[in-house]
Amino acid sequence: MDKRIGFIGAGNMAQTIINGLIRNYTGINEKIYISNRTRAKGESLRNKFNVNLCESNIELVKNCDIIFLCVKPDIYSFVLDEIKEYVNEHQLLISVIVGITLEDMGSHFLQPKKIIRTMPNVAVTVGEGMTAVTPNDRVEEEELNLAITLLSSIGKVDVIKESLMDVATSISGCSPAFVAMFVEALADGGVLQGMPRDKAYQYAAQTLIGTAKMILENEIHPGKLKDTVTSPGGVTIEGVSVLEKRGFRGIVIEAMEACGRKIKLLKK
Ligand SMILES: NC(=O)c1ccc[n+]([C@@H]2O[C@H](COP(=O)([O-])OP(=O)(O)OC[C@H]3O[C@@H](n4cnc5c(N)ncnc54)[C@H](OP(=O)(O)O)[C@@H]3O)[C@@H](O)[C@H]2O)c1
């Protein structure tokens, strides 16, 4: 890795990505630069990861080839206005900021810049994230591949059209909350039938991991997996029948639609 990688905003997301990079690439810490609003937080991150701390966002831009924008959506505008004169046409900007489009970001610059918009989910913190990425037309294939390589250190990465970014936000950004509710409900069901709570969470969560791996790694269709587990007149089909009667799948789809509606509303 000969590129210098900067992070503007040294919060949770920046720390997660830096952690993933350091775990995967020995010596990459020397190539990492950070800048943050409060110095104390920046210093703490510098000490934790042994990375370079810049005095300002401008100093960071002057030093880096790739710049991750890791600030909150309400201040991204201020940050882009601050750095816009210093970003050149060779540098790659990678935004993790939810809801801010390539056009929004591009509009801050007088000349077109290379920008990649990403949407990581919370599971990046354990290296099992799902990150959607979409580049603007200035980004070369090699640069996109480099961004994918970097982001792969925190989970799976997929390139999608920007028009699908909001759907990606619902299906991977919001759904960890639904999945956690499902795990909690499974565990409650176990507790109801006498299993200690900590064991019930372990059984429910591990079952989720196993099921997901069967779908992703063995490429088993979810419907087929369900058919495999439900033997005729057996136990599991009793549970499936209750879930279907109560509209389990329909409710999940409706929840996704509700997230989609809210995302559109927030954009307006
Ligand atoms: N967390 C997630 O699961 C997640 C998932 C997907 C996308 N995202 C996106 O990731 C971005 C960052 O989220 P986060 O959870 O990492 O937030 P965060 O922990 O609050 O981090 C934001 C950082 O930006 C710093 N900052 C504020 N103003 C700044 C400025 N003018 N210049 C430089 N740094 C500045 C803050 O510093 P101080 O604390 O010192 O003010 C803070 O360290 C957001 O846009 C969010 O939409 C987050």
mmCIF file of N, CA and C in Angstrom, residues 151-250:
data_model
loop_
_atom_site.group_PDB
_atom_site.id
_atom_site.type_symbol
_atom_site.label_atom_id
_atom_site.label_comp_id
_atom_site.label_asym_id
_atom_site.label_seq_id
_atom_site.Cartn_x
_atom_site.Cartn_y
_atom_site.Cartn_z
ATOM 1 N N LEU A 151 -12.226 -1.333 2.086
ATOM 2 C CA LEU A 151 -13.475 -1.542 2.834
ATOM 3 C C LEU A 151 -13.735 -3.022 3.123
ATOM 4 N N SER A 152 -13.094 -3.895 2.344
ATOM 5 C CA SER A 152 -13.271 -5.336 2.589
ATOM 6 C C SER A 152 -12.664 -5.749 3.923
ATOM 7 N N SER A 153 -11.839 -4.885 4.496
ATOM 8 C CA SER A 153 -11.254 -5.231 5.795
ATOM 9 C C SER A 153 -12.291 -5.119 6.918
ATOM 10 N N ILE A 154 -13.482 -4.599 6.589
ATOM 11 C CA ILE A 154 -14.525 -4.534 7.627
ATOM 12 C C ILE A 154 -15.782 -5.302 7.207
ATOM 13 N N GLY A 155 -15.656 -6.138 6.192
ATOM 14 C CA GLY A 155 -16.807 -6.974 5.805
ATOM 15 C C GLY A 155 -16.972 -7.066 4.304
ATOM 16 N N LYS A 156 -18.196 -7.443 3.889
ATOM 17 C CA LYS A 156 -18.475 -7.598 2.459
ATOM 18 C C LYS A 156 -18.731 -6.226 1.835
ATOM 19 N N VAL A 157 -18.352 -6.104 0.561
ATOM 20 C CA VAL A 157 -18.547 -4.838 -0.150
ATOM 21 C C VAL A 157 -19.247 -5.137 -1.469
ATOM 22 N N ASP A 158 -20.195 -4.294 -1.834
ATOM 23 C CA ASP A 158 -20.900 -4.509 -3.097
ATOM 24 C C ASP A 158 -21.075 -3.172 -3.816
ATOM 25 N N VAL A 159 -20.804 -3.184 -5.120
ATOM 26 C CA VAL A 159 -20.979 -1.950 -5.911
ATOM 27 C C VAL A 159 -22.409 -1.944 -6.452
ATOM 28 N N ILE A 160 -23.131 -0.864 -6.182
ATOM 29 C CA ILE A 160 -24.507 -0.769 -6.679
ATOM 30 C C ILE A 160 -24.735 0.596 -7.339
ATOM 31 N N LYS A 161 -25.855 0.673 -8.079
ATOM 32 C CA LYS A 161 -26.228 1.971 -8.654
ATOM 33 C C LYS A 161 -26.631 2.882 -7.500
ATOM 34 N N GLU A 162 -26.406 4.177 -7.669
ATOM 35 C CA GLU A 162 -26.753 5.087 -6.575
ATOM 36 C C GLU A 162 -28.253 5.057 -6.269
ATOM 37 N N SER A 163 -29.062 4.760 -7.286
ATOM 38 C CA SER A 163 -30.517 4.731 -7.063
ATOM 39 C C SER A 163 -30.918 3.634 -6.070
ATOM 40 N N LEU A 164 -30.015 2.656 -5.822
ATOM 41 C CA LEU A 164 -30.329 1.583 -4.875
ATOM 42 C C LEU A 164 -29.777 1.846 -3.463
ATOM 43 N N MET A 165 -29.125 2.976 -3.306
ATOM 44 C CA MET A 165 -28.497 3.263 -2.006
ATOM 45 C C MET A 165 -29.513 3.307 -0.854
ATOM 46 N N ASP A 166 -30.696 3.882 -1.128
ATOM 47 C CA ASP A 166 -31.695 3.973 -0.060
ATOM 48 C C ASP A 166 -32.204 2.584 0.332
ATOM 49 N N VAL A 167 -32.341 1.712 -0.671
ATOM 50 C CA VAL A 167 -32.789 0.344 -0.368
ATOM 51 C C VAL A 167 -31.706 -0.366 0.450
ATOM 52 N N ALA A 168 -30.449 -0.128 0.062
ATOM 53 C CA ALA A 168 -29.336 -0.733 0.811
ATOM 54 C C ALA A 168 -29.371 -0.252 2.262
ATOM 55 N N THR A 169 -29.743 1.019 2.443
ATOM 56 C CA THR A 169 -29.819 1.565 3.798
ATOM 57 C C THR A 169 -30.872 0.813 4.614
ATOM 58 N N SER A 170 -32.033 0.511 3.990
ATOM 59 C CA SER A 170 -33.077 -0.225 4.712
ATOM 60 C C SER A 170 -32.647 -1.653 4.994
ATOM 61 N N ILE A 171 -32.148 -2.336 3.954
ATOM 62 C CA ILE A 171 -31.939 -3.785 4.094
ATOM 63 C C ILE A 171 -30.707 -4.131 4.928
ATOM 64 N N SER A 172 -29.671 -3.279 4.896
ATOM 65 C CA SER A 172 -28.503 -3.636 5.721
ATOM 66 C C SER A 172 -28.254 -2.623 6.836
ATOM 67 N N GLY A 173 -28.684 -1.365 6.627
ATOM 68 C CA GLY A 173 -28.449 -0.341 7.652
ATOM 69 C C GLY A 173 -29.461 -0.428 8.789
ATOM 70 N N CYS A 174 -30.746 -0.572 8.445
ATOM 71 C CA CYS A 174 -31.797 -0.587 9.474
ATOM 72 C C CYS A 174 -32.041 -1.985 10.039
ATOM 73 N N SER A 175 -31.886 -3.001 9.174
ATOM 74 C CA SER A 175 -32.335 -4.332 9.580
ATOM 75 C C SER A 175 -31.586 -4.965 10.756
ATOM 76 N N PRO A 176 -30.331 -4.548 11.080
ATOM 77 C CA PRO A 176 -29.753 -5.135 12.295
ATOM 78 C C PRO A 176 -30.662 -4.948 13.524
ATOM 79 N N ALA A 177 -31.440 -3.853 13.533
ATOM 80 C CA ALA A 177 -32.379 -3.657 14.656
ATOM 81 C C ALA A 177 -33.481 -4.720 14.611
ATOM 82 N N PHE A 178 -33.977 -5.021 13.399
ATOM 83 C CA PHE A 178 -35.058 -6.025 13.293
ATOM 84 C C PHE A 178 -34.518 -7.409 13.656
ATOM 85 N N VAL A 179 -33.315 -7.679 13.151
ATOM 86 C CA VAL A 179 -32.705 -8.994 13.395
ATOM 87 C C VAL A 179 -32.454 -9.168 14.894
ATOM 88 N N ALA A 180 -32.001 -8.092 15.547
ATOM 89 C CA ALA A 180 -31.765 -8.162 16.993
ATOM 90 C C ALA A 180 -33.085 -8.420 17.732
ATOM 91 N N MET A 181 -34.168 -7.799 17.232
ATOM 92 C CA MET A 181 -35.485 -8.031 17.859
ATOM 93 C C MET A 181 -35.898 -9.491 17.683
ATOM 94 N N PHE A 182 -35.570 -10.060 16.517
ATOM 95 C CA PHE A 182 -35.913 -11.453 16.243
ATOM 96 C C PHE A 182 -35.131 -12.379 17.184
ATOM 97 N N VAL A 183 -33.849 -12.081 17.356
ATOM 98 C CA VAL A 183 -33.012 -12.884 18.264
ATOM 99 C C VAL A 183 -33.569 -12.796 19.686
ATOM 100 N N GLU A 184 -33.959 -11.575 20.073
ATOM 101 C CA GLU A 184 -34.505 -11.376 21.421
ATOM 102 C C GLU A 184 -35.791 -12.188 21.590
ATOM 103 N N ALA A 185 -36.631 -12.161 20.537
ATOM 104 C CA ALA A 185 -37.900 -12.892 20.609
ATOM 105 C C ALA A 185 -37.655 -14.403 20.677
ATOM 106 N N LEU A 186 -36.702 -14.885 19.876
ATOM 107 C CA LEU A 186 -36.368 -16.323 19.925
ATOM 108 C C LEU A 186 -35.904 -16.695 21.329
ATOM 109 N N ALA A 187 -35.042 -15.827 21.881
ATOM 110 C CA ALA A 187 -34.519 -16.106 23.222
ATOM 111 C C ALA A 187 -35.639 -16.079 24.256
ATOM 112 N N ASP A 188 -36.553 -15.116 24.133
ATOM 113 C CA ASP A 188 -37.696 -15.059 25.057
ATOM 114 C C ASP A 188 -38.494 -16.362 24.991
ATOM 115 N N GLY A 189 -38.657 -16.853 23.754
ATOM 116 C CA GLY A 189 -39.377 -18.125 23.582
ATOM 117 C C GLY A 189 -38.655 -19.269 24.285
ATOM 118 N N GLY A 190 -37.322 -19.222 24.242
ATOM 119 C CA GLY A 190 -36.523 -20.250 24.926
ATOM 120 C C GLY A 190 -36.659 -20.115 26.440
ATOM 121 N N VAL A 191 -36.602 -18.865 26.913
ATOM 122 C CA VAL A 191 -36.716 -18.607 28.361
ATOM 123 C C VAL A 191 -38.095 -19.057 28.855
ATOM 124 N N LEU A 192 -39.109 -18.794 28.045
ATOM 125 C CA LEU A 192 -40.482 -19.190 28.408
ATOM 126 C C LEU A 192 -40.569 -20.697 28.650
ATOM 127 N N GLN A 193 -39.726 -21.410 27.892
ATOM 128 C CA GLN A 193 -39.767 -22.872 28.034
ATOM 129 C C GLN A 193 -38.651 -23.405 28.941
ATOM 130 N N GLY A 194 -38.050 -22.476 29.711
ATOM 131 C CA GLY A 194 -37.154 -22.922 30.783
ATOM 132 C C GLY A 194 -35.667 -22.799 30.529
ATOM 133 N N MET A 195 -35.253 -22.265 29.378
ATOM 134 C CA MET A 195 -33.802 -22.167 29.144
ATOM 135 C C MET A 195 -33.250 -20.906 29.820
ATOM 136 N N PRO A 196 -32.074 -20.962 30.470
ATOM 137 C CA PRO A 196 -31.477 -19.744 31.042
ATOM 138 C C PRO A 196 -31.263 -18.697 29.946
ATOM 139 N N ARG A 197 -31.428 -17.408 30.298
ATOM 140 C CA ARG A 197 -31.431 -16.353 29.286
ATOM 141 C C ARG A 197 -30.128 -16.256 28.490
ATOM 142 N N ASP A 198 -28.990 -16.340 29.187
ATOM 143 C CA ASP A 198 -27.728 -16.191 28.451
ATOM 144 C C ASP A 198 -27.556 -17.309 27.422
ATOM 145 N N LYS A 199 -27.958 -18.509 27.786
ATOM 146 C CA LYS A 199 -27.884 -19.622 26.840
ATOM 147 C C LYS A 199 -28.853 -19.394 25.677
ATOM 148 N N ALA A 200 -30.045 -18.872 26.017
ATOM 149 C CA ALA A 200 -31.060 -18.659 24.980
ATOM 150 C C ALA A 200 -30.553 -17.666 23.928
ATOM 151 N N TYR A 201 -29.874 -16.581 24.377
ATOM 152 C CA TYR A 201 -29.298 -15.614 23.410
ATOM 153 C C TYR A 201 -28.234 -16.278 22.551
ATOM 154 N N GLN A 202 -27.399 -17.097 23.210
ATOM 155 C CA GLN A 202 -26.326 -17.777 22.485
ATOM 156 C C GLN A 202 -26.912 -18.704 21.415
ATOM 157 N N TYR A 203 -27.899 -19.479 21.780
ATOM 158 C CA TYR A 203 -28.499 -20.419 20.833
ATOM 159 C C TYR A 203 -29.158 -19.669 19.667
ATOM 160 N N ALA A 204 -29.882 -18.605 20.022
ATOM 161 C CA ALA A 204 -30.606 -17.860 18.975
ATOM 162 C C ALA A 204 -29.626 -17.178 18.014
ATOM 163 N N ALA A 205 -28.619 -16.496 18.577
ATOM 164 C CA ALA A 205 -27.682 -15.738 17.724
ATOM 165 C C ALA A 205 -26.828 -16.677 16.874
ATOM 166 N N GLN A 206 -26.359 -17.780 17.477
ATOM 167 C CA GLN A 206 -25.534 -18.723 16.714
ATOM 168 C C GLN A 206 -26.359 -19.360 15.588
ATOM 169 N N THR A 207 -27.641 -19.592 15.854
ATOM 170 C CA THR A 207 -28.507 -20.169 14.818
ATOM 171 C C THR A 207 -28.639 -19.196 13.642
ATOM 172 N N LEU A 208 -28.676 -17.914 13.984
ATOM 173 C CA LEU A 208 -28.747 -16.891 12.934
ATOM 174 C C LEU A 208 -27.481 -16.903 12.077
ATOM 175 N N ILE A 209 -26.327 -16.989 12.732
ATOM 176 C CA ILE A 209 -25.052 -17.034 11.992
ATOM 177 C C ILE A 209 -25.032 -18.257 11.083
ATOM 178 N N GLY A 210 -25.396 -19.404 11.634
ATOM 179 C CA GLY A 210 -25.367 -20.653 10.863
ATOM 180 C C GLY A 210 -26.305 -20.600 9.673
ATOM 181 N N THR A 211 -27.500 -20.077 9.899
ATOM 182 C CA THR A 211 -28.486 -20.000 8.819
ATOM 183 C C THR A 211 -27.984 -19.056 7.719
ATOM 184 N N ALA A 212 -27.439 -17.916 8.145
ATOM 185 C CA ALA A 212 -26.916 -16.941 7.167
ATOM 186 C C ALA A 212 -25.787 -17.565 6.352
ATOM 187 N N LYS A 213 -24.919 -18.331 7.018
ATOM 188 C CA LYS A 213 -23.791 -18.961 6.297
ATOM 189 C C LYS A 213 -24.297 -19.991 5.298
ATOM 190 N N MET A 214 -25.349 -20.744 5.668
ATOM 191 C CA MET A 214 -25.895 -21.730 4.726
ATOM 192 C C MET A 214 -26.429 -21.031 3.481
ATOM 193 N N ILE A 215 -27.063 -19.867 3.691
ATOM 194 C CA ILE A 215 -27.621 -19.122 2.555
ATOM 195 C C ILE A 215 -26.503 -18.515 1.703
ATOM 196 N N LEU A 216 -25.496 -17.919 2.376
ATOM 197 C CA LEU A 216 -24.437 -17.226 1.633
ATOM 198 C C LEU A 216 -23.370 -18.161 1.086
ATOM 199 N N GLU A 217 -22.908 -19.083 1.926
ATOM 200 C CA GLU A 217 -21.770 -19.918 1.502
ATOM 201 C C GLU A 217 -22.211 -21.139 0.716
ATOM 202 N N ASN A 218 -23.313 -21.777 1.140
ATOM 203 C CA ASN A 218 -23.791 -22.967 0.411
ATOM 204 C C ASN A 218 -24.802 -22.594 -0.670
ATOM 205 N N GLU A 219 -25.117 -21.292 -0.724
ATOM 206 C CA GLU A 219 -26.076 -20.771 -1.714
ATOM 207 C C GLU A 219 -27.407 -21.530 -1.688
ATOM 208 N N ILE A 220 -27.855 -21.851 -0.476
ATOM 209 C CA ILE A 220 -29.168 -22.496 -0.349
ATOM 210 C C ILE A 220 -30.243 -21.406 -0.365
ATOM 211 N N HIS A 221 -31.231 -21.567 -1.224
ATOM 212 C CA HIS A 221 -32.339 -20.604 -1.270
ATOM 213 C C HIS A 221 -33.059 -20.628 0.086
ATOM 214 N N PRO A 222 -33.404 -19.453 0.637
ATOM 215 C CA PRO A 222 -34.049 -19.437 1.965
ATOM 216 C C PRO A 222 -35.305 -20.315 2.021
ATOM 217 N N GLY A 223 -36.082 -20.319 0.935
ATOM 218 C CA GLY A 223 -37.303 -21.138 0.915
ATOM 219 C C GLY A 223 -36.970 -22.629 0.988
ATOM 220 N N LYS A 224 -35.905 -23.015 0.312
ATOM 221 C CA LYS A 224 -35.493 -24.432 0.304
ATOM 222 C C LYS A 224 -34.993 -24.828 1.694
ATOM 223 N N LEU A 225 -34.265 -23.892 2.323
ATOM 224 C CA LEU A 225 -33.762 -24.177 3.672
ATOM 225 C C LEU A 225 -34.937 -24.429 4.620
ATOM 226 N N LYS A 226 -35.956 -23.582 4.485
ATOM 227 C CA LYS A 226 -37.157 -23.747 5.324
ATOM 228 C C LYS A 226 -37.814 -25.096 5.037
ATOM 229 N N ASP A 227 -37.898 -25.453 3.755
ATOM 230 C CA ASP A 227 -38.510 -26.745 3.378
ATOM 231 C C ASP A 227 -37.721 -27.921 3.959
ATOM 232 N N THR A 228 -36.386 -27.762 3.980
ATOM 233 C CA THR A 228 -35.534 -28.852 4.477
ATOM 234 C C THR A 228 -35.793 -29.113 5.968
ATOM 235 N N VAL A 229 -36.023 -28.018 6.715
ATOM 236 C CA VAL A 229 -36.178 -28.158 8.172
ATOM 237 C C VAL A 229 -37.594 -28.601 8.564
ATOM 238 N N THR A 230 -38.544 -28.362 7.672
ATOM 239 C CA THR A 230 -39.955 -28.667 8.024
ATOM 240 C C THR A 230 -40.370 -30.030 7.467
ATOM 241 N N SER A 231 -40.292 -31.053 8.304
ATOM 242 C CA SER A 231 -40.725 -32.383 7.836
ATOM 243 C C SER A 231 -42.253 -32.492 7.958
ATOM 244 N N PRO A 232 -42.855 -33.295 7.079
ATOM 245 C CA PRO A 232 -44.324 -33.404 7.061
ATOM 246 C C PRO A 232 -44.890 -33.819 8.426
ATOM 247 N N GLY A 233 -45.883 -33.054 8.880
ATOM 248 C CA GLY A 233 -46.520 -33.354 10.167
ATOM 249 C C GLY A 233 -45.586 -33.176 11.352
ATOM 250 N N GLY A 234 -44.433 -32.502 11.113
ATOM 251 C CA GLY A 234 -43.418 -32.393 12.163
ATOM 252 C C GLY A 234 -43.601 -31.179 13.068
ATOM 253 N N VAL A 235 -42.544 -30.916 13.820
ATOM 254 C CA VAL A 235 -42.580 -29.854 14.841
ATOM 255 C C VAL A 235 -42.447 -28.466 14.213
ATOM 256 N N THR A 236 -41.448 -28.313 13.319
ATOM 257 C CA THR A 236 -41.113 -26.968 12.822
ATOM 258 C C THR A 236 -42.250 -26.348 12.018
ATOM 259 N N ILE A 237 -42.970 -27.205 11.239
ATOM 260 C CA ILE A 237 -44.057 -26.663 10.416
ATOM 261 C C ILE A 237 -45.178 -26.061 11.293
ATOM 262 N N GLU A 238 -45.292 -26.541 12.530
ATOM 263 C CA GLU A 238 -46.266 -25.952 13.470
ATOM 264 C C GLU A 238 -45.923 -24.477 13.706
ATOM 265 N N GLY A 239 -44.617 -24.226 13.936
ATOM 266 C CA GLY A 239 -44.161 -22.850 14.162
ATOM 267 C C GLY A 239 -44.304 -22.012 12.904
ATOM 268 N N VAL A 240 -43.929 -22.593 11.759
ATOM 269 C CA VAL A 240 -44.044 -21.867 10.480
ATOM 270 C C VAL A 240 -45.498 -21.461 10.262
ATOM 271 N N SER A 241 -46.409 -22.378 10.566
ATOM 272 C CA SER A 241 -47.837 -22.118 10.370
ATOM 273 C C SER A 241 -48.291 -20.913 11.209
ATOM 274 N N VAL A 242 -47.818 -20.845 12.457
ATOM 275 C CA VAL A 242 -48.189 -19.700 13.321
ATOM 276 C C VAL A 242 -47.631 -18.401 12.732
ATOM 277 N N LEU A 243 -46.357 -18.440 12.319
ATOM 278 C CA LEU A 243 -45.732 -17.227 11.753
ATOM 279 C C LEU A 243 -46.492 -16.750 10.523
ATOM 280 N N GLU A 244 -46.889 -17.689 9.666
ATOM 281 C CA GLU A 244 -47.632 -17.317 8.452
ATOM 282 C C GLU A 244 -49.007 -16.747 8.798
ATOM 283 N N LYS A 245 -49.698 -17.387 9.755
ATOM 284 C CA LYS A 245 -51.037 -16.888 10.152
ATOM 285 C C LYS A 245 -50.956 -15.461 10.669
ATOM 286 N N ARG A 246 -49.870 -15.149 11.380
ATOM 287 C CA ARG A 246 -49.735 -13.804 11.976
ATOM 288 C C ARG A 246 -49.053 -12.816 11.029
ATOM 289 N N GLY A 247 -48.770 -13.249 9.791
ATOM 290 C CA GLY A 247 -48.234 -12.309 8.780
ATOM 291 C C GLY A 247 -46.786 -11.915 8.996
ATOM 292 N N PHE A 248 -45.972 -12.859 9.505
ATOM 293 C CA PHE A 248 -44.563 -12.573 9.819
ATOM 294 C C PHE A 248 -43.819 -11.919 8.653
ATOM 295 N N ARG A 249 -43.883 -12.554 7.486
ATOM 296 C CA ARG A 249 -43.115 -12.011 6.354
ATOM 297 C C ARG A 249 -43.670 -10.666 5.883
ATOM 298 N N GLY A 250 -45.017 -10.584 5.877
ATOM 299 C CA GLY A 250 -45.651 -9.332 5.456
ATOM 300 C C GLY A 250 -45.259 -8.167 6.361
#
